[in-house]
Short mmCIF file of C-alpha atoms in Angstrom, two decimals:
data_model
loop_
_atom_site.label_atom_id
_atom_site.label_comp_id
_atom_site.label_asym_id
_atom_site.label_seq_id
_atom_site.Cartn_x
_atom_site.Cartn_y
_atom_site.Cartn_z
CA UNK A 1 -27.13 -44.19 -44.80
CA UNK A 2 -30.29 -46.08 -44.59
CA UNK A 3 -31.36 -48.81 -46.77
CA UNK A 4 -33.33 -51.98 -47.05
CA UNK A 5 -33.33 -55.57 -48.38
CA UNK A 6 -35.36 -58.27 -49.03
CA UNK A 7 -34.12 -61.52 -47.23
CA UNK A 8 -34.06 -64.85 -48.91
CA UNK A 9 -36.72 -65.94 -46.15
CA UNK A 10 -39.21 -63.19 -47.88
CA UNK A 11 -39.09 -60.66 -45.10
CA UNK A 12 -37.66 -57.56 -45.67
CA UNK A 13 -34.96 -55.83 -42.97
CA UNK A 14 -34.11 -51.75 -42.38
CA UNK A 15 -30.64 -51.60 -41.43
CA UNK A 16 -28.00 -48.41 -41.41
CA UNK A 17 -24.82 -48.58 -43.08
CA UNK A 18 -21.81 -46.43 -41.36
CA UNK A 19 -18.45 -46.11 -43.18
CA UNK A 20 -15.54 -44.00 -41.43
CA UNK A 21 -13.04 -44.38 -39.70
CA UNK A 22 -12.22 -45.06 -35.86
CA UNK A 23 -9.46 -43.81 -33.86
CA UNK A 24 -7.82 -47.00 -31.47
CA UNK A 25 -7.14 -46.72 -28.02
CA UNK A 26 -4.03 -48.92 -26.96
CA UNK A 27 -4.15 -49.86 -23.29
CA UNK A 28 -0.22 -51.06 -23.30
CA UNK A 29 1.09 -47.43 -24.68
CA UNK A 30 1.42 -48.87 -28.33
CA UNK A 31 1.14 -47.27 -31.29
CA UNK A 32 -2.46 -45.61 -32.45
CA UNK A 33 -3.93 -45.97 -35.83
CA UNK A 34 -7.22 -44.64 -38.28
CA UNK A 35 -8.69 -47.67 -38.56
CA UNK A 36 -11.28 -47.84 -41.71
CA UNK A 37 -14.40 -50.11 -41.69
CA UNK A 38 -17.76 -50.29 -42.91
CA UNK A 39 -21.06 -51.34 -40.14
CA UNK A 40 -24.06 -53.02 -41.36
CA UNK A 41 -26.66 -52.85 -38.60
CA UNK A 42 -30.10 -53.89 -38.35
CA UNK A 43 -33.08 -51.72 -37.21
CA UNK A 44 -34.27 -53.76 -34.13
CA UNK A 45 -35.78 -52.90 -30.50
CA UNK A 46 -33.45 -54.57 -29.00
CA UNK A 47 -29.99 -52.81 -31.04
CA UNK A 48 -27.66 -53.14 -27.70
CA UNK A 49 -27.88 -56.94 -27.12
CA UNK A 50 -28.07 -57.83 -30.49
CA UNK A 51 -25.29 -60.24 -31.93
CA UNK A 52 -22.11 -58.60 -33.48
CA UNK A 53 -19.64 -60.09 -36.21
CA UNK A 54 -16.15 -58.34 -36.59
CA UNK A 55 -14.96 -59.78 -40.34
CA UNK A 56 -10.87 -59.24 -41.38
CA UNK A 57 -8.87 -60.29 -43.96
CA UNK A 58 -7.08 -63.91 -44.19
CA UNK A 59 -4.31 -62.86 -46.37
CA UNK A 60 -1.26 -61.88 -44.25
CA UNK A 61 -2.10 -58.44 -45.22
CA UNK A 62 -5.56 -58.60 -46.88
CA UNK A 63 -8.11 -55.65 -46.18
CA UNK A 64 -11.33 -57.02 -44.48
CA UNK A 65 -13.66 -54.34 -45.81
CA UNK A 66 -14.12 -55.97 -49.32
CA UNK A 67 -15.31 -58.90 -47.53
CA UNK A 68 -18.65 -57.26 -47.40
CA UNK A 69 -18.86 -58.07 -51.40
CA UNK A 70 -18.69 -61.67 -50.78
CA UNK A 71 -18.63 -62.69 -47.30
CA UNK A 72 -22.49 -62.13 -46.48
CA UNK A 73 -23.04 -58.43 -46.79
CA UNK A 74 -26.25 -57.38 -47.62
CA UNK A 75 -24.63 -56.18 -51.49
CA UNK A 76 -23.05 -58.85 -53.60
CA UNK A 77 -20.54 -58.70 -56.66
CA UNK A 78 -21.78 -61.90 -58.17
CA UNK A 79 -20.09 -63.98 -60.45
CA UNK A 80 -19.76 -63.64 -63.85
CA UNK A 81 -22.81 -63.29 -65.80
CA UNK A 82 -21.29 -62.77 -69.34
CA UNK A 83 -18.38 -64.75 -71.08
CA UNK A 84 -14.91 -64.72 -70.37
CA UNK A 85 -14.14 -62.21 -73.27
CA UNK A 86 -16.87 -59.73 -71.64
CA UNK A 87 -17.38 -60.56 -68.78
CA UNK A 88 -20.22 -58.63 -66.27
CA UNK A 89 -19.70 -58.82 -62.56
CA UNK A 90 -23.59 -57.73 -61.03
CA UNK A 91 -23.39 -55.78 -58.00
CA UNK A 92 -26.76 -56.59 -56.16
CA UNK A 93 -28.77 -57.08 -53.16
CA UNK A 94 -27.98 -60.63 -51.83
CA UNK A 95 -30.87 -62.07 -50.28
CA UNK A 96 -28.82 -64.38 -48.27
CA UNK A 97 -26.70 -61.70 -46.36
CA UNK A 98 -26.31 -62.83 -42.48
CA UNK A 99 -27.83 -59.18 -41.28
CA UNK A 100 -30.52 -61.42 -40.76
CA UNK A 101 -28.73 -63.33 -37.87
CA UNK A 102 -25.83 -60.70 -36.68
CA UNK A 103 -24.76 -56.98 -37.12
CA UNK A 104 -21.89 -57.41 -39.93
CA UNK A 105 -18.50 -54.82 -39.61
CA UNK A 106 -15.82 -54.91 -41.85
CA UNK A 107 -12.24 -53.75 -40.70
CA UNK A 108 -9.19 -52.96 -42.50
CA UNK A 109 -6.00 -53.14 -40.47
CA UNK A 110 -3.11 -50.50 -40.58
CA UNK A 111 -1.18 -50.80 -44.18
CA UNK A 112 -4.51 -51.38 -46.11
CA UNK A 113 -7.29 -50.20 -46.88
CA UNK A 114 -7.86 -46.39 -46.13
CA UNK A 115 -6.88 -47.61 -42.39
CA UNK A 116 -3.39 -45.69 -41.56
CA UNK A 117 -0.91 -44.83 -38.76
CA UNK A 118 -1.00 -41.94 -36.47
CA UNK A 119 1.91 -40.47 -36.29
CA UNK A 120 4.60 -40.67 -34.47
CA UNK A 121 3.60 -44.60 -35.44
CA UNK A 122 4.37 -45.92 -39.00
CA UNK A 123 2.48 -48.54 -40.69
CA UNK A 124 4.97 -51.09 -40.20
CA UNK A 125 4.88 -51.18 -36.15
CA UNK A 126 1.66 -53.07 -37.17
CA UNK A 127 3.58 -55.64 -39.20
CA UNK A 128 3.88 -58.45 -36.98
CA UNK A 129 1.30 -60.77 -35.16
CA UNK A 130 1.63 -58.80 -32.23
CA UNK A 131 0.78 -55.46 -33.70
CA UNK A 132 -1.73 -57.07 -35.91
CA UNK A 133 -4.04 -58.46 -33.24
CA UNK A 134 -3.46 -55.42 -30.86
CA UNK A 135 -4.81 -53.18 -33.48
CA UNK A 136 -7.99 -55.52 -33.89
CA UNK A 137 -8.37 -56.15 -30.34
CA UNK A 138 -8.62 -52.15 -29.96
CA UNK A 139 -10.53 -51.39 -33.21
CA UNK A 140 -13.16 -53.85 -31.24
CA UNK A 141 -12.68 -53.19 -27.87
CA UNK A 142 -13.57 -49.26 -28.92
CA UNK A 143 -16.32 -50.15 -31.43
CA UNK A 144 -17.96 -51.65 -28.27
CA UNK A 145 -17.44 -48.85 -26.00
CA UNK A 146 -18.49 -46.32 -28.50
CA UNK A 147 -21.83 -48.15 -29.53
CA UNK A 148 -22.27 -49.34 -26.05
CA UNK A 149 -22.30 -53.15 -26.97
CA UNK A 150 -20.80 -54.82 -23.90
CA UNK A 151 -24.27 -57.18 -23.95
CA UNK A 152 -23.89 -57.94 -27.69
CA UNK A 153 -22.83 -61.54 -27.96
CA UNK A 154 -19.71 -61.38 -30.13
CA UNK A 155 -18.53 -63.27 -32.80
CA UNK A 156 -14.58 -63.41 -35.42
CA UNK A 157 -15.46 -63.99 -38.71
CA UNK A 158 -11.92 -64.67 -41.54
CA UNK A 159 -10.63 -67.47 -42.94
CA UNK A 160 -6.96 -69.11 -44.01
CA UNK A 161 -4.50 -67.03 -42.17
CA UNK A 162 -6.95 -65.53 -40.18
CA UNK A 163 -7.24 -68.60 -38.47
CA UNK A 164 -3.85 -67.99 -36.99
CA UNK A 165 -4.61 -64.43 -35.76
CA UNK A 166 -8.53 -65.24 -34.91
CA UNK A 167 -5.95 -67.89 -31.78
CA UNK A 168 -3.86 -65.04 -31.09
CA UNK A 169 -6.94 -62.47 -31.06
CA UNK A 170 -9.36 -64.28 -28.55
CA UNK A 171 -6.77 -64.25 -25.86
CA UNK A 172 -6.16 -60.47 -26.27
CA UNK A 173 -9.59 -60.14 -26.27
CA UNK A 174 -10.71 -62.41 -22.81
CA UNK A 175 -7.52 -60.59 -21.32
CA UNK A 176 -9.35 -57.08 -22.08
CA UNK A 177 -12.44 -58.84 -20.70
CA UNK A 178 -14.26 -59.52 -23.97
CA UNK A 179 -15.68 -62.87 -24.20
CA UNK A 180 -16.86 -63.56 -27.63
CA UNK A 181 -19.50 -65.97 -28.56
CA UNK A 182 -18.27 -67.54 -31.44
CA UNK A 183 -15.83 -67.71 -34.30
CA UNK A 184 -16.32 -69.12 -37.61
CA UNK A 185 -13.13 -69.63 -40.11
CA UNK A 186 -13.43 -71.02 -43.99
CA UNK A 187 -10.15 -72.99 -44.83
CA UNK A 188 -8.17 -71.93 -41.39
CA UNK A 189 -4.36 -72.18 -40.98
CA UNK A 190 -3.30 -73.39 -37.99
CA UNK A 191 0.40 -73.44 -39.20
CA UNK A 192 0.51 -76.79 -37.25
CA UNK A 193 -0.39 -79.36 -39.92
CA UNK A 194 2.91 -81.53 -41.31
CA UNK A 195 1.25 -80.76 -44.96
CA UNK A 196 3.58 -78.04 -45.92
CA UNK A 197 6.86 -79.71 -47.16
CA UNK A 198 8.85 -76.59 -46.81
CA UNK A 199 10.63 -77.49 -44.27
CA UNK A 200 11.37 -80.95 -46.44
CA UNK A 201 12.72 -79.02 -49.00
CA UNK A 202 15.15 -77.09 -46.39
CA UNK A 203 15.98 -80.80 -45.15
CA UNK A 204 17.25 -82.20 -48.03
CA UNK A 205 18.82 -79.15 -49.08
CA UNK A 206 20.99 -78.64 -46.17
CA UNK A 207 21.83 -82.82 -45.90
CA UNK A 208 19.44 -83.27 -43.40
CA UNK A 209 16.92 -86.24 -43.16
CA UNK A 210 13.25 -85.09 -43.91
CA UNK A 211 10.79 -84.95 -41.26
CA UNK A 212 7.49 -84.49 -42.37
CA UNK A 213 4.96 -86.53 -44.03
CA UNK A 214 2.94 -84.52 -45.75
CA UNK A 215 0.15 -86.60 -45.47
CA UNK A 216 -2.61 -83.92 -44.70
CA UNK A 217 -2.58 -83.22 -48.54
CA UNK A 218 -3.57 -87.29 -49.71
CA UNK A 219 -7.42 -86.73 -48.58
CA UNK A 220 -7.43 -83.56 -50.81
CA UNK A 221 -5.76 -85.63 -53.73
CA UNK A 222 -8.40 -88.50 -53.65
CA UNK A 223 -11.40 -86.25 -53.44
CA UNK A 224 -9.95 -84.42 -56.32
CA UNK A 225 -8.90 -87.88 -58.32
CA UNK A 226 -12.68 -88.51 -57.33
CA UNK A 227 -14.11 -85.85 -58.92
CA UNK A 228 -11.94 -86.40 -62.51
CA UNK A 229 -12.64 -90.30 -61.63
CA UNK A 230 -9.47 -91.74 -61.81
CA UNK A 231 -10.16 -92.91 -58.26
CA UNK A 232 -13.26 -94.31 -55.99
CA UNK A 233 -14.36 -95.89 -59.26
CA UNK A 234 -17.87 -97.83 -58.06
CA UNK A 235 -17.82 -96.11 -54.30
CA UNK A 236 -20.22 -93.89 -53.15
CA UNK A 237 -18.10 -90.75 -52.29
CA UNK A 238 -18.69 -90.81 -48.54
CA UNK A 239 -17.45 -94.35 -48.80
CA UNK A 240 -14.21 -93.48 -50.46
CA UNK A 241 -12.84 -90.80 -48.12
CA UNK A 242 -13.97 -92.87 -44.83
CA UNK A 243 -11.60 -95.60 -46.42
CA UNK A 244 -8.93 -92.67 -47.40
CA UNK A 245 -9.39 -90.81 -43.98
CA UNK A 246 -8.50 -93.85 -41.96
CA UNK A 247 -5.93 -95.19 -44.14
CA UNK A 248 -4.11 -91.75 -43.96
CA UNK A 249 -4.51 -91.69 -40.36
CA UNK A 250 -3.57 -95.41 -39.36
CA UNK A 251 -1.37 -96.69 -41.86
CA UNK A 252 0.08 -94.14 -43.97
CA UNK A 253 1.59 -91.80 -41.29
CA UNK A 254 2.97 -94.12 -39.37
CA UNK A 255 4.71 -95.54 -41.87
CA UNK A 256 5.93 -92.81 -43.48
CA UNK A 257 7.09 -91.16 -40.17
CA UNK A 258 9.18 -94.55 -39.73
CA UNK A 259 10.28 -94.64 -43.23
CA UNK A 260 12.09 -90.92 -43.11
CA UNK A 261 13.31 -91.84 -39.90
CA UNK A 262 15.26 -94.86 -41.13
CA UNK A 263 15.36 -93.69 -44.30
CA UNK A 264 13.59 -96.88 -46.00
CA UNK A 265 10.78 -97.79 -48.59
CA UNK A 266 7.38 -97.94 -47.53
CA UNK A 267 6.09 -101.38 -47.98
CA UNK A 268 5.01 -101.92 -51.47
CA UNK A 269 1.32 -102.66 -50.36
CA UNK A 270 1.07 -98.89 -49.04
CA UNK A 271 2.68 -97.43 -52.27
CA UNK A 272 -0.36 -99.87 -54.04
CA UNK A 273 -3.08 -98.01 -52.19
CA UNK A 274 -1.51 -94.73 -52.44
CA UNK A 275 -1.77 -95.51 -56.58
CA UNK A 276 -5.25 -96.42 -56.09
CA UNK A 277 -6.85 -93.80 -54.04
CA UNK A 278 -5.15 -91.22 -55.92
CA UNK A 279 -4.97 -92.52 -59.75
CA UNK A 280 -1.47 -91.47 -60.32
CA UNK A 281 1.39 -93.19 -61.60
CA UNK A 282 4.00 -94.56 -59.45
CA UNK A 283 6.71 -91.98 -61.42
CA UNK A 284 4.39 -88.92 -60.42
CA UNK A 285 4.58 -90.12 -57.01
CA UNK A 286 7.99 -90.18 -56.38
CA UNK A 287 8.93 -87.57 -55.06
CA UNK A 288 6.43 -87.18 -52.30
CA UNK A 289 7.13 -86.18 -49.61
CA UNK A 290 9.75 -84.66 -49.86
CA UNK A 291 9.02 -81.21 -52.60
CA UNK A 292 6.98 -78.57 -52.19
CA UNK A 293 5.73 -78.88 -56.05
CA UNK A 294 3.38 -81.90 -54.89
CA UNK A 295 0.82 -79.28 -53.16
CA UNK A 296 0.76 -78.25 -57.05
CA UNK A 297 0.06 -81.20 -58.61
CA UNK A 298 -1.66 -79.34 -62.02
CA UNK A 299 0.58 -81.50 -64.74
CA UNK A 300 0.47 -84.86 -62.53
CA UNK A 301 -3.74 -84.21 -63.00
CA UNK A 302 -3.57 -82.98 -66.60
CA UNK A 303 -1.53 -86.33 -67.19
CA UNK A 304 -3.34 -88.97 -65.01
CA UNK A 305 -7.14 -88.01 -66.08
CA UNK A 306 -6.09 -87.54 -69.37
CA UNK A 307 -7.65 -83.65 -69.77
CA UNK A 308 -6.55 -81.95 -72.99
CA UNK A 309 -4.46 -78.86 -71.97
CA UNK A 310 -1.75 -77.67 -73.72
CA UNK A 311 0.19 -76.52 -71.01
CA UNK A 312 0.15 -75.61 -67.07
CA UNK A 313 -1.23 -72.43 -67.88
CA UNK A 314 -3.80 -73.48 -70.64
CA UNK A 315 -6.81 -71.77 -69.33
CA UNK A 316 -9.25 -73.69 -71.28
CA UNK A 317 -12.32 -74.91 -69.65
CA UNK A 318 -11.57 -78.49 -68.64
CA UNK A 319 -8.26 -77.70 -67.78
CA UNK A 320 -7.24 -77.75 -63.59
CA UNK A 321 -7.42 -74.24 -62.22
CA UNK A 322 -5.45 -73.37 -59.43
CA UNK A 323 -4.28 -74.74 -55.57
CA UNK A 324 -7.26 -72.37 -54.18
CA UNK A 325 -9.76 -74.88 -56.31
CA UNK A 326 -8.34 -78.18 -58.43
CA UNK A 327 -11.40 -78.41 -60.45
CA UNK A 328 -12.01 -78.22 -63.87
CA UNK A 329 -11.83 -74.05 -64.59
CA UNK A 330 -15.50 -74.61 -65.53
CA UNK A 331 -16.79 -76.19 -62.36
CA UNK A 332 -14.16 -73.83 -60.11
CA UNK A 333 -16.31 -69.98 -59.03
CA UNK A 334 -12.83 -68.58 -58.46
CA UNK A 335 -11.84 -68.76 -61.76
CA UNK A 336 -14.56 -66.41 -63.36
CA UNK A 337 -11.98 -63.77 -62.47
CA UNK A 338 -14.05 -62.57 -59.28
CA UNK A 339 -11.00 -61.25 -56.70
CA UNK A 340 -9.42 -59.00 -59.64
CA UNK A 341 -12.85 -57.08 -60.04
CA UNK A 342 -13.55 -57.42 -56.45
CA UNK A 343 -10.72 -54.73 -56.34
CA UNK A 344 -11.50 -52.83 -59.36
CA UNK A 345 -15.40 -52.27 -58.19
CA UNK A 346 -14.24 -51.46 -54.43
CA UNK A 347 -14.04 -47.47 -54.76
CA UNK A 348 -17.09 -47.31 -56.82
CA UNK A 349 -19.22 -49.03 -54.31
CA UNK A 350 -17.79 -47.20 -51.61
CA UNK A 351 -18.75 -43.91 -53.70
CA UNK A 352 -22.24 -44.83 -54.90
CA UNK A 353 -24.14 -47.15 -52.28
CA UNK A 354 -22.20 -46.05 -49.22
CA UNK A 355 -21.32 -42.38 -49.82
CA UNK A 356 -17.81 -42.13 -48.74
CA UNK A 357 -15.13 -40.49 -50.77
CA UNK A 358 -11.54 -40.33 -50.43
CA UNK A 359 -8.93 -38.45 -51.53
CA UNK A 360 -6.55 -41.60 -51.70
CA UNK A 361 -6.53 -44.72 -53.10
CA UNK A 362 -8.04 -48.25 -51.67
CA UNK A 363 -4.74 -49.24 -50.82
CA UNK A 364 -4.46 -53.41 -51.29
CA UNK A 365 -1.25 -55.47 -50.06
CA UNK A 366 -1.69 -58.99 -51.15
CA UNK A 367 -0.19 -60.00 -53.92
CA UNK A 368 0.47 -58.35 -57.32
CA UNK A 369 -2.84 -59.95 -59.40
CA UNK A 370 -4.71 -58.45 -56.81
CA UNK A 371 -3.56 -55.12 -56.36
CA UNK A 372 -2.27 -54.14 -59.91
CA UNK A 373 -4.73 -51.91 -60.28
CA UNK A 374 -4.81 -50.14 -56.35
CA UNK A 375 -2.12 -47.99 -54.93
CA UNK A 376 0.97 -48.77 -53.39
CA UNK A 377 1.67 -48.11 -49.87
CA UNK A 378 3.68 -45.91 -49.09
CA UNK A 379 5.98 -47.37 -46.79
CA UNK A 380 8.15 -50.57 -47.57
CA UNK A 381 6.62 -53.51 -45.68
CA UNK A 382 8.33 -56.16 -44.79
CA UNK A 383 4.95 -58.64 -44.56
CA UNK A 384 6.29 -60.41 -41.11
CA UNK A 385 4.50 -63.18 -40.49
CA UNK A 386 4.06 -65.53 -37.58
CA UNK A 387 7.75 -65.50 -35.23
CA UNK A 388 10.07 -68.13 -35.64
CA UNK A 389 9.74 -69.34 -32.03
CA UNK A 390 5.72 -70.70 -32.77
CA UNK A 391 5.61 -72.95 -35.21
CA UNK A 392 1.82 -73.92 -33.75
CA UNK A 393 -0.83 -71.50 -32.67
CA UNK A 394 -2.65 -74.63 -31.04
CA UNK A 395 -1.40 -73.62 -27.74
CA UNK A 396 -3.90 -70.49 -28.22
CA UNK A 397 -6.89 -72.33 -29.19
CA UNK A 398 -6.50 -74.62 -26.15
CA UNK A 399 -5.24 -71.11 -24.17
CA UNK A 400 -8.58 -69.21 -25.46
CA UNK A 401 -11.14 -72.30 -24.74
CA UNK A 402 -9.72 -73.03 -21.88
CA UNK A 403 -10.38 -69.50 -20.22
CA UNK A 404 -13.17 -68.61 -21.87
CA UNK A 405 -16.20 -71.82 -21.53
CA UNK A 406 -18.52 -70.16 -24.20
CA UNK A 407 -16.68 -69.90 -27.03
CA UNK A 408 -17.60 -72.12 -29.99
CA UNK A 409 -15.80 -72.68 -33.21
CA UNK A 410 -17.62 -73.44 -36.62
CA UNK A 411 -14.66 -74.43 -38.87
CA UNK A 412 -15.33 -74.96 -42.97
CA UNK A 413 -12.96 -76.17 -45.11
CA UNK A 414 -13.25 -77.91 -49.10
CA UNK A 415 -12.14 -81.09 -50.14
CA UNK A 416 -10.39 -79.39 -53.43
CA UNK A 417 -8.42 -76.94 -51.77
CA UNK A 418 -4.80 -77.49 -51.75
CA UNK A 419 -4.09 -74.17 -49.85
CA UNK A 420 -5.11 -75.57 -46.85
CA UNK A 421 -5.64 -79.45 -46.99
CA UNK A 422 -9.24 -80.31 -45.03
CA UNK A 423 -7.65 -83.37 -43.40
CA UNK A 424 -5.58 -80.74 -41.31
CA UNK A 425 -8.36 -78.99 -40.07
CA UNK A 426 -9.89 -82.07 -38.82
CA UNK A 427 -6.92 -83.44 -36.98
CA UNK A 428 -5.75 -80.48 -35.84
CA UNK A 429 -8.83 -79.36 -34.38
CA UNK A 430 -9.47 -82.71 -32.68
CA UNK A 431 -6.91 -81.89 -30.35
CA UNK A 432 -7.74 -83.58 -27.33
CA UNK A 433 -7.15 -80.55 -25.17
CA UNK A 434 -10.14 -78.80 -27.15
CA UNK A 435 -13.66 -79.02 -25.88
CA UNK A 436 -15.06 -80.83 -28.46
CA UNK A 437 -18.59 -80.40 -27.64
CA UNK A 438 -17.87 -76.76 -28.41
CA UNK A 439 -16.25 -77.61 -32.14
CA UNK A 440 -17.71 -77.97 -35.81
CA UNK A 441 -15.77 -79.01 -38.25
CA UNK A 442 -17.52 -79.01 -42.06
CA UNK A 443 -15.82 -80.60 -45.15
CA UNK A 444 -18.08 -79.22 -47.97
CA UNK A 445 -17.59 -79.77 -51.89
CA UNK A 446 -15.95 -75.90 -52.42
CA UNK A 447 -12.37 -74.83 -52.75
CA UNK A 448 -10.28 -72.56 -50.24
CA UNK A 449 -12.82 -69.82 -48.88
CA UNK A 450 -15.68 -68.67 -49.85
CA UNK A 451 -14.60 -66.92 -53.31
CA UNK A 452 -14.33 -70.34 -54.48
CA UNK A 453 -17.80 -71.56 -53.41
CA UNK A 454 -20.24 -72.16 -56.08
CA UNK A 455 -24.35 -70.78 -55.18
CA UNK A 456 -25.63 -74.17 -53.38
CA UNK A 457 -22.66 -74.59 -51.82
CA UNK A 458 -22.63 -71.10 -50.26
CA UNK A 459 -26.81 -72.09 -49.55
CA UNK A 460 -25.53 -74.62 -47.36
CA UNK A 461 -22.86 -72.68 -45.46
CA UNK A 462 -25.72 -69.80 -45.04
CA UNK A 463 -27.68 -72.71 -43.38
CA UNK A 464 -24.68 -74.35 -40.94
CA UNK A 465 -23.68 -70.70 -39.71
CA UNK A 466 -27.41 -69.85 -39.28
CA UNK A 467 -27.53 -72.49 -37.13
CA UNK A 468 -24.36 -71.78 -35.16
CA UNK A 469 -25.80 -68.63 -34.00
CA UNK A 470 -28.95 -70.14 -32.97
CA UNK A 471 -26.71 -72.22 -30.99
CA UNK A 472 -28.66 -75.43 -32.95
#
């Protein structure tokens, strides 16, 4: 289908949309699949060295292809433009799409989606990280051959747990000698950071002395005591997370590495600035590090700023909203109910502005308020995640810059998102093994991804990854 848009710079662009399915090639004998995805490409004289951007989900086992309704397709489901009681989700031309910059395709993996098995394979011989980023790595590798794009440069484009299989991916990728470009990532997981205090909990459980200190989530707690100022009272902003940055990093861990390791106190002038940059009380801090519940610190906000909610769940406009986006509900864009009628619109935009039909059901696998109202698969699955035996997929990065000299990474991450704490993307990607010359890392005032971005903040990341194409 053939359509066109006006651009947010006032030109307007031709591009064709193709929805269907492709049929993957393994190289290594492993299983096949129908893999479903939608193409967005540009009407240009040059259409075999223009730039292309392969999206997928960042949910273990989220489908990529409603990405295109949020993540800078040239149609938007905006957020809600009525009240919460009747609330109207416009589906329109957005202005700001990145057609403008790259060809945009949106792939589902095996499990979700329309995207299925081919027999004799199941759906679950894709439910691991290696049949998860083989299946991508063909899905590309024959998009490529089929449009004849080997001159394209190429770019990943996911976020939270796609940063673990966007590592993972680029080496599978240079091995079947694709070199991509670029690869941008809102809120990545790394699985490396010492912020999740699941292991903690396993610790103390089993007798064991705790050995993480958690301190990737303090940054994210003083930029949100900032923002209900309890906290940076009479500093600039900037001011108060340069002093909370380097405090984390040169006293705090330290000390709290030491202090788990001989099982002491920290020294009472640490537990003072701890109070200050964060606004708590010393009771809600005590038991940090050590329980997962502090990534969830709802009440501990509700108490300390003083908000007026009746309970955890009290959904009223001041009150916190959720780990994705510790704002005020009012102030957070994910909690204008956007991902449940993300969902509920999906088949009716595939019907009406793309033309494809289907005699099954958009099939969604990640997590019951999301997929209430979709289909079931039809297998069990298991949702394997990452094997025991990496606990890091650093080694990849390093692996995948290290072979390939081009590749840049634009990471973005939020200073209220308690998913995945912004102080571990910036120490984990300042690895010194990484070429940093080749890294961005942006801290931006949003929550995890880009469903919890208000309008200027998603003008700004339009502008960075504008820029990172340009190579600016």
């Amino acid at each position: 289908m053939y359509h066109s848009i006006k651009l947010d710079s006032g030109k307007t662009l031709n591009y064709k949309v193709t929805t269907g399915h492709v049929t993957t090639r393994p190289t290594d004998n492993g299983p096949a699949a129908s893999v479903f995805y939608t193409a967005y490409t540009a009407e240009t004289d040059k259409p075999n060295t223009r730039a292309l951007t392969f999206f997928f989900g960042g949910g273990w086992n989220g489908p990529g292809t409603p990405m295109q309704l949020n993540y800078w397709g040239p149609m938007r489901l905006f957020n809600n433009t009525g009240t919460a009681e009747s609330p109207v989700f416009p589906l329109a031309p957005a202005a700001d799409t990145l057609l403008d910059q790259s060809d945009l395709i949106y792939i589902d993996r095996p499990m979700v989606g329309y995207s299925q098995a081919i027999l004799p394979a199941k759906n679950r011989d894709f439910d691991s990280m290696k049949g998860d980023s083989d299946v991508l790595r063909d899905f590309i590798s024959e998009y490529i051959r089929l449009n004849s794009k080997q001159a394209s440069p190429k770019y990943l484009y996911s976020g939270s747990q796609g940063g673990e299989r966007s590592a993972i991916l680029a080496n599978k990728l240079f091995a079947a000698h694709i070199s991509l470009d670029g690869i941008i990532l809102h809120s990545p997981s790394t699985m490396n950071y010492n912020a999740s205090c699941d292991d903690n909990i396993n610790d103390v459980t089993n007798g064991r002395k705790p050995s993480h200190h958690c301190a990737d989530y303090i940054p994210t707690l003083a930029a949100t005591s900032y923002y209900y100022g309890i906290a940076g009272k009479g500093m600039t902003f900037e001011h108060f997370m340069s002093d909370v940055n380097n405090f984390v990093d040169n006293t705090y861990i330290p000390q709290e590495l030491a202090a788990l390791r001989e099982e002491k106190e920290l020294p009472e002038k640490t537990v003072q600035k701890l109070l200050s940059i964060t606004g708590f009380s010393r009771e809600s801090l005590e038991e940090f590090p050590y329980f997962w519940t502090f990534r969830d610190p709802k009440m501990t906000y509700i108490d300390a700023a003083n908000l007026k909610c009746a309970s955890y769940s009290d959904t009223s406009p001041d009150c916190p909203y959720q780990p994705n986006d510790m704002r005020r509900r009012k102030d957070a864009p994910g909690a204008l109910g956007f991902n449940d009628n993300l969902y509920t619109r999906l088949e009716e935009f595939f019907t009406q502005s793309l033309g494809y039909t289907s005699r099954v059901k958009f099939t969604c696998w990640d997590g019951p308020t999301l997929c209430e109202k979709t289909s079931p698969p039809t297998e069990k699955i298991t949702l394997k995640r990452m094997p025991k035996s990496i606990s890091s997929v650093m080694p990849y990065w390093r692996q995948a810059m290290r072979d390939n000299k081009k590749l840049r990474l634009l990471n973005i991450g939020g200073y209220y998102d308690f998913t995945v704490p912004f102080h571990a993307i910036l120490r984990d990607f300042a690895d010194p093994e990484l070429d940093q010359t080749r890294i961005q890392n942006l801290i931006l005032h949003n929550g995890h991804n880009i469903s919890h971005v208000s309008d200027p903040v998603r003008a700004e990341i339009k502008t960075l990854v504008t820029r990172f194409y340009q190579k600016k």
